[in-house]
């Protein structure tokens, strides 16, 4: 599917606020509500739009810490970790990466004691580095048309 300028505008609107109505998006991009609905449906069918989600405040949900944790897996421990990581409720995002480390995870934790306990579970799989997130600079920035 080739995304034109209007599709990119629709995507930007939805990434900023997925609850916008087709009529509201249409006013912003210069299309009728049915035309927006048709384009959104095509982007959903093609897989460009993968879904809609809610943003949750980890602090207001009772978690004091957010951290990025890297793991450099010990020999023979990467595959067991890849299976086990799906059971860790602390992990909100996890990526397999290139470089010295194999894994980077974004985690939310109740407090420092919870962080210590979580690290203790991870160290059986490899060398762990923890980076506490102090503040958000950019988060969920819309993916935009970069060809212009």
PDB file of C-alpha atoms in Angstrom:
ATOM      1  CA  UNK A   1       0.000   0.000   0.000  1.00  0.00           C
ATOM      2  CA  UNK A   2       1.353   3.397  -0.988  1.00  0.00           C
ATOM      3  CA  UNK A   3       0.674   6.078   1.601  1.00  0.00           C
ATOM      4  CA  UNK A   4      -0.134   9.467   0.129  1.00  0.00           C
ATOM      5  CA  UNK A   5       0.035  12.828   1.920  1.00  0.00           C
ATOM      6  CA  UNK A   6      -3.573  12.560   3.136  1.00  0.00           C
ATOM      7  CA  UNK A   7      -3.012   9.060   4.551  1.00  0.00           C
ATOM      8  CA  UNK A   8       0.005  10.431   6.430  1.00  0.00           C
ATOM      9  CA  UNK A   9      -2.128  13.285   7.810  1.00  0.00           C
ATOM     10  CA  UNK A  10      -4.775  10.777   8.942  1.00  0.00           C
ATOM     11  CA  UNK A  11      -2.081   8.645  10.594  1.00  0.00           C
ATOM     12  CA  UNK A  12      -0.687  11.691  12.381  1.00  0.00           C
ATOM     13  CA  UNK A  13      -4.156  12.566  13.709  1.00  0.00           C
ATOM     14  CA  UNK A  14      -4.759   9.009  14.939  1.00  0.00           C
ATOM     15  CA  UNK A  15      -1.314   8.712  16.537  1.00  0.00           C
ATOM     16  CA  UNK A  16      -1.883  11.926  18.460  1.00  0.00           C
ATOM     17  CA  UNK A  17      -5.423  10.964  19.489  1.00  0.00           C
ATOM     18  CA  UNK A  18      -6.850   7.596  18.405  1.00  0.00           C
ATOM     19  CA  UNK A  19     -10.263   8.606  19.762  1.00  0.00           C
ATOM     20  CA  UNK A  20     -10.832  11.316  17.142  1.00  0.00           C
ATOM     21  CA  UNK A  21     -13.971  10.735  15.114  1.00  0.00           C
ATOM     22  CA  UNK A  22     -13.800  10.345  11.360  1.00  0.00           C
ATOM     23  CA  UNK A  23     -15.627  13.685  11.076  1.00  0.00           C
ATOM     24  CA  UNK A  24     -12.976  15.441  13.213  1.00  0.00           C
ATOM     25  CA  UNK A  25     -10.171  13.891  11.191  1.00  0.00           C
ATOM     26  CA  UNK A  26     -11.993  14.809   7.982  1.00  0.00           C
ATOM     27  CA  UNK A  27     -12.135  18.473   9.029  1.00  0.00           C
ATOM     28  CA  UNK A  28      -8.392  18.440   9.672  1.00  0.00           C
ATOM     29  CA  UNK A  29      -7.429  16.737   6.385  1.00  0.00           C
ATOM     30  CA  UNK A  30     -10.149  18.097   4.084  1.00  0.00           C
ATOM     31  CA  UNK A  31     -12.154  14.901   3.510  1.00  0.00           C
ATOM     32  CA  UNK A  32     -15.659  13.716   4.290  1.00  0.00           C
ATOM     33  CA  UNK A  33     -16.219  11.372   7.211  1.00  0.00           C
ATOM     34  CA  UNK A  34     -16.981   8.381   4.896  1.00  0.00           C
ATOM     35  CA  UNK A  35     -13.794   9.069   2.894  1.00  0.00           C
ATOM     36  CA  UNK A  36     -11.735   9.070   6.104  1.00  0.00           C
ATOM     37  CA  UNK A  37     -13.442   5.850   7.257  1.00  0.00           C
ATOM     38  CA  UNK A  38     -12.603   4.180   3.939  1.00  0.00           C
ATOM     39  CA  UNK A  39      -8.947   5.195   4.120  1.00  0.00           C
ATOM     40  CA  UNK A  40      -8.665   4.108   7.772  1.00  0.00           C
ATOM     41  CA  UNK A  41     -10.253   0.743   6.926  1.00  0.00           C
ATOM     42  CA  UNK A  42      -7.783   0.206   4.057  1.00  0.00           C
ATOM     43  CA  UNK A  43      -4.845   1.052   6.338  1.00  0.00           C
ATOM     44  CA  UNK A  44      -6.204  -1.361   8.978  1.00  0.00           C
ATOM     45  CA  UNK A  45      -6.713  -4.118   6.379  1.00  0.00           C
ATOM     46  CA  UNK A  46      -3.205  -3.623   5.014  1.00  0.00           C
ATOM     47  CA  UNK A  47      -1.691  -3.651   8.503  1.00  0.00           C
ATOM     48  CA  UNK A  48      -0.389  -0.087   8.511  1.00  0.00           C
ATOM     49  CA  UNK A  49      -2.732   0.593  11.436  1.00  0.00           C
ATOM     50  CA  UNK A  50      -2.172  -2.326  13.795  1.00  0.00           C
ATOM     51  CA  UNK A  51      -4.510  -1.330  16.590  1.00  0.00           C
ATOM     52  CA  UNK A  52      -5.569   1.248  19.112  1.00  0.00           C
ATOM     53  CA  UNK A  53      -4.456   1.430  22.712  1.00  0.00           C
ATOM     54  CA  UNK A  54      -4.800   3.379  25.941  1.00  0.00           C
ATOM     55  CA  UNK A  55      -1.909   5.253  27.515  1.00  0.00           C
ATOM     56  CA  UNK A  56      -1.660   4.522  31.238  1.00  0.00           C
ATOM     57  CA  UNK A  57       0.241   6.605  33.801  1.00  0.00           C
ATOM     58  CA  UNK A  58       2.554   4.154  35.551  1.00  0.00           C
ATOM     59  CA  UNK A  59       2.844   6.541  38.522  1.00  0.00           C
ATOM     60  CA  UNK A  60      -0.906   6.855  39.007  1.00  0.00           C
ATOM     61  CA  UNK A  61      -1.205   3.085  38.573  1.00  0.00           C
ATOM     62  CA  UNK A  62       1.027   2.668  41.644  1.00  0.00           C
ATOM     63  CA  UNK A  63       4.522   2.269  40.190  1.00  0.00           C
ATOM     64  CA  UNK A  64       7.297   4.612  41.320  1.00  0.00           C
ATOM     65  CA  UNK A  65      10.048   3.544  38.925  1.00  0.00           C
ATOM     66  CA  UNK A  66      10.395   3.156  35.196  1.00  0.00           C
ATOM     67  CA  UNK A  67      13.679   1.800  33.891  1.00  0.00           C
ATOM     68  CA  UNK A  68      15.444   0.578  30.798  1.00  0.00           C
ATOM     69  CA  UNK A  69      17.325  -2.637  31.478  1.00  0.00           C
ATOM     70  CA  UNK A  70      19.782  -4.260  29.106  1.00  0.00           C
ATOM     71  CA  UNK A  71      20.751  -7.910  29.248  1.00  0.00           C
ATOM     72  CA  UNK A  72      23.873  -9.459  27.807  1.00  0.00           C
ATOM     73  CA  UNK A  73      22.943 -13.127  27.824  1.00  0.00           C
ATOM     74  CA  UNK A  74      25.317 -15.795  29.077  1.00  0.00           C
ATOM     75  CA  UNK A  75      26.259 -18.544  26.618  1.00  0.00           C
ATOM     76  CA  UNK A  76      23.239 -20.793  26.157  1.00  0.00           C
ATOM     77  CA  UNK A  77      20.890 -18.548  28.199  1.00  0.00           C
ATOM     78  CA  UNK A  78      19.389 -16.351  25.458  1.00  0.00           C
ATOM     79  CA  UNK A  79      16.759 -18.844  24.261  1.00  0.00           C
ATOM     80  CA  UNK A  80      15.561 -19.674  27.787  1.00  0.00           C
ATOM     81  CA  UNK A  81      15.293 -15.929  28.461  1.00  0.00           C
ATOM     82  CA  UNK A  82      13.282 -15.337  25.273  1.00  0.00           C
ATOM     83  CA  UNK A  83      10.769 -17.891  26.514  1.00  0.00           C
ATOM     84  CA  UNK A  84      10.698 -16.617  30.118  1.00  0.00           C
ATOM     85  CA  UNK A  85      10.500 -12.860  29.422  1.00  0.00           C
ATOM     86  CA  UNK A  86       6.837 -13.129  28.429  1.00  0.00           C
ATOM     87  CA  UNK A  87       6.078 -14.134  32.054  1.00  0.00           C
ATOM     88  CA  UNK A  88       7.666 -11.012  33.578  1.00  0.00           C
ATOM     89  CA  UNK A  89       4.760  -8.670  34.384  1.00  0.00           C
ATOM     90  CA  UNK A  90       7.177  -5.787  34.962  1.00  0.00           C
ATOM     91  CA  UNK A  91       8.174  -5.685  31.284  1.00  0.00           C
ATOM     92  CA  UNK A  92       6.113  -3.292  29.162  1.00  0.00           C
ATOM     93  CA  UNK A  93       8.377  -3.389  26.091  1.00  0.00           C
ATOM     94  CA  UNK A  94      11.204  -5.740  25.172  1.00  0.00           C
ATOM     95  CA  UNK A  95      13.451  -5.705  22.123  1.00  0.00           C
ATOM     96  CA  UNK A  96      16.183  -8.001  20.835  1.00  0.00           C
ATOM     97  CA  UNK A  97      18.999  -5.687  19.745  1.00  0.00           C
ATOM     98  CA  UNK A  98      22.405  -5.597  18.119  1.00  0.00           C
ATOM     99  CA  UNK A  99      25.578  -4.558  19.931  1.00  0.00           C
ATOM    100  CA  UNK A 100      27.152  -5.762  23.150  1.00  0.00           C
ATOM    101  CA  UNK A 101      23.792  -6.477  24.765  1.00  0.00           C
ATOM    102  CA  UNK A 102      21.175  -8.865  23.372  1.00  0.00           C
ATOM    103  CA  UNK A 103      18.038  -7.430  24.984  1.00  0.00           C
ATOM    104  CA  UNK A 104      16.670  -4.077  26.079  1.00  0.00           C
ATOM    105  CA  UNK A 105      13.534  -3.929  28.225  1.00  0.00           C
ATOM    106  CA  UNK A 106      11.360  -1.096  29.436  1.00  0.00           C
ATOM    107  CA  UNK A 107      10.009  -1.991  32.862  1.00  0.00           C
ATOM    108  CA  UNK A 108       7.779  -0.456  35.531  1.00  0.00           C
ATOM    109  CA  UNK A 109       8.388  -1.256  39.182  1.00  0.00           C
ATOM    110  CA  UNK A 110       6.816  -0.452  42.550  1.00  0.00           C
ATOM    111  CA  UNK A 111      10.056   0.754  44.183  1.00  0.00           C
ATOM    112  CA  UNK A 112      13.784   0.085  44.577  1.00  0.00           C
ATOM    113  CA  UNK A 113      13.194  -3.178  46.445  1.00  0.00           C
ATOM    114  CA  UNK A 114      11.075  -4.414  43.536  1.00  0.00           C
ATOM    115  CA  UNK A 115      13.873  -3.365  41.164  1.00  0.00           C
ATOM    116  CA  UNK A 116      16.395  -5.358  43.201  1.00  0.00           C
ATOM    117  CA  UNK A 117      14.141  -8.431  43.192  1.00  0.00           C
ATOM    118  CA  UNK A 118      13.606  -8.123  39.436  1.00  0.00           C
ATOM    119  CA  UNK A 119      17.342  -7.829  38.769  1.00  0.00           C
ATOM    120  CA  UNK A 120      17.909 -10.920  40.924  1.00  0.00           C
ATOM    121  CA  UNK A 121      15.575 -12.853  38.600  1.00  0.00           C
ATOM    122  CA  UNK A 122      17.375 -11.545  35.508  1.00  0.00           C
ATOM    123  CA  UNK A 123      20.975 -12.241  36.531  1.00  0.00           C
ATOM    124  CA  UNK A 124      20.523 -15.969  36.031  1.00  0.00           C
ATOM    125  CA  UNK A 125      20.274 -15.193  32.307  1.00  0.00           C
ATOM    126  CA  UNK A 126      23.176 -12.781  31.897  1.00  0.00           C
ATOM    127  CA  UNK A 127      24.831  -9.492  32.731  1.00  0.00           C
ATOM    128  CA  UNK A 128      22.307  -6.769  33.571  1.00  0.00           C
ATOM    129  CA  UNK A 129      22.621  -2.979  33.267  1.00  0.00           C
ATOM    130  CA  UNK A 130      19.893  -0.780  34.686  1.00  0.00           C
ATOM    131  CA  UNK A 131      19.042   2.788  33.676  1.00  0.00           C
ATOM    132  CA  UNK A 132      16.396   4.544  35.790  1.00  0.00           C
ATOM    133  CA  UNK A 133      14.245   6.894  33.714  1.00  0.00           C
ATOM    134  CA  UNK A 134      14.206  10.343  35.303  1.00  0.00           C
ATOM    135  CA  UNK A 135      11.904  12.159  32.888  1.00  0.00           C
ATOM    136  CA  UNK A 136      10.195  11.825  29.543  1.00  0.00           C
ATOM    137  CA  UNK A 137      11.588  13.934  26.700  1.00  0.00           C
ATOM    138  CA  UNK A 138       9.771  12.346  23.760  1.00  0.00           C
ATOM    139  CA  UNK A 139       7.337   9.459  23.971  1.00  0.00           C
ATOM    140  CA  UNK A 140       5.147   7.961  21.272  1.00  0.00           C
ATOM    141  CA  UNK A 141       6.091  10.659  18.793  1.00  0.00           C
ATOM    142  CA  UNK A 142       3.968  10.155  15.659  1.00  0.00           C
ATOM    143  CA  UNK A 143       5.626   8.329  12.773  1.00  0.00           C
ATOM    144  CA  UNK A 144       5.583  10.874   9.967  1.00  0.00           C
ATOM    145  CA  UNK A 145       6.228  10.917   6.240  1.00  0.00           C
ATOM    146  CA  UNK A 146       9.988  11.525   6.037  1.00  0.00           C
ATOM    147  CA  UNK A 147      10.189  11.701   2.245  1.00  0.00           C
ATOM    148  CA  UNK A 148       9.468  15.439   2.174  1.00  0.00           C
TER     149      UNK A 148
END
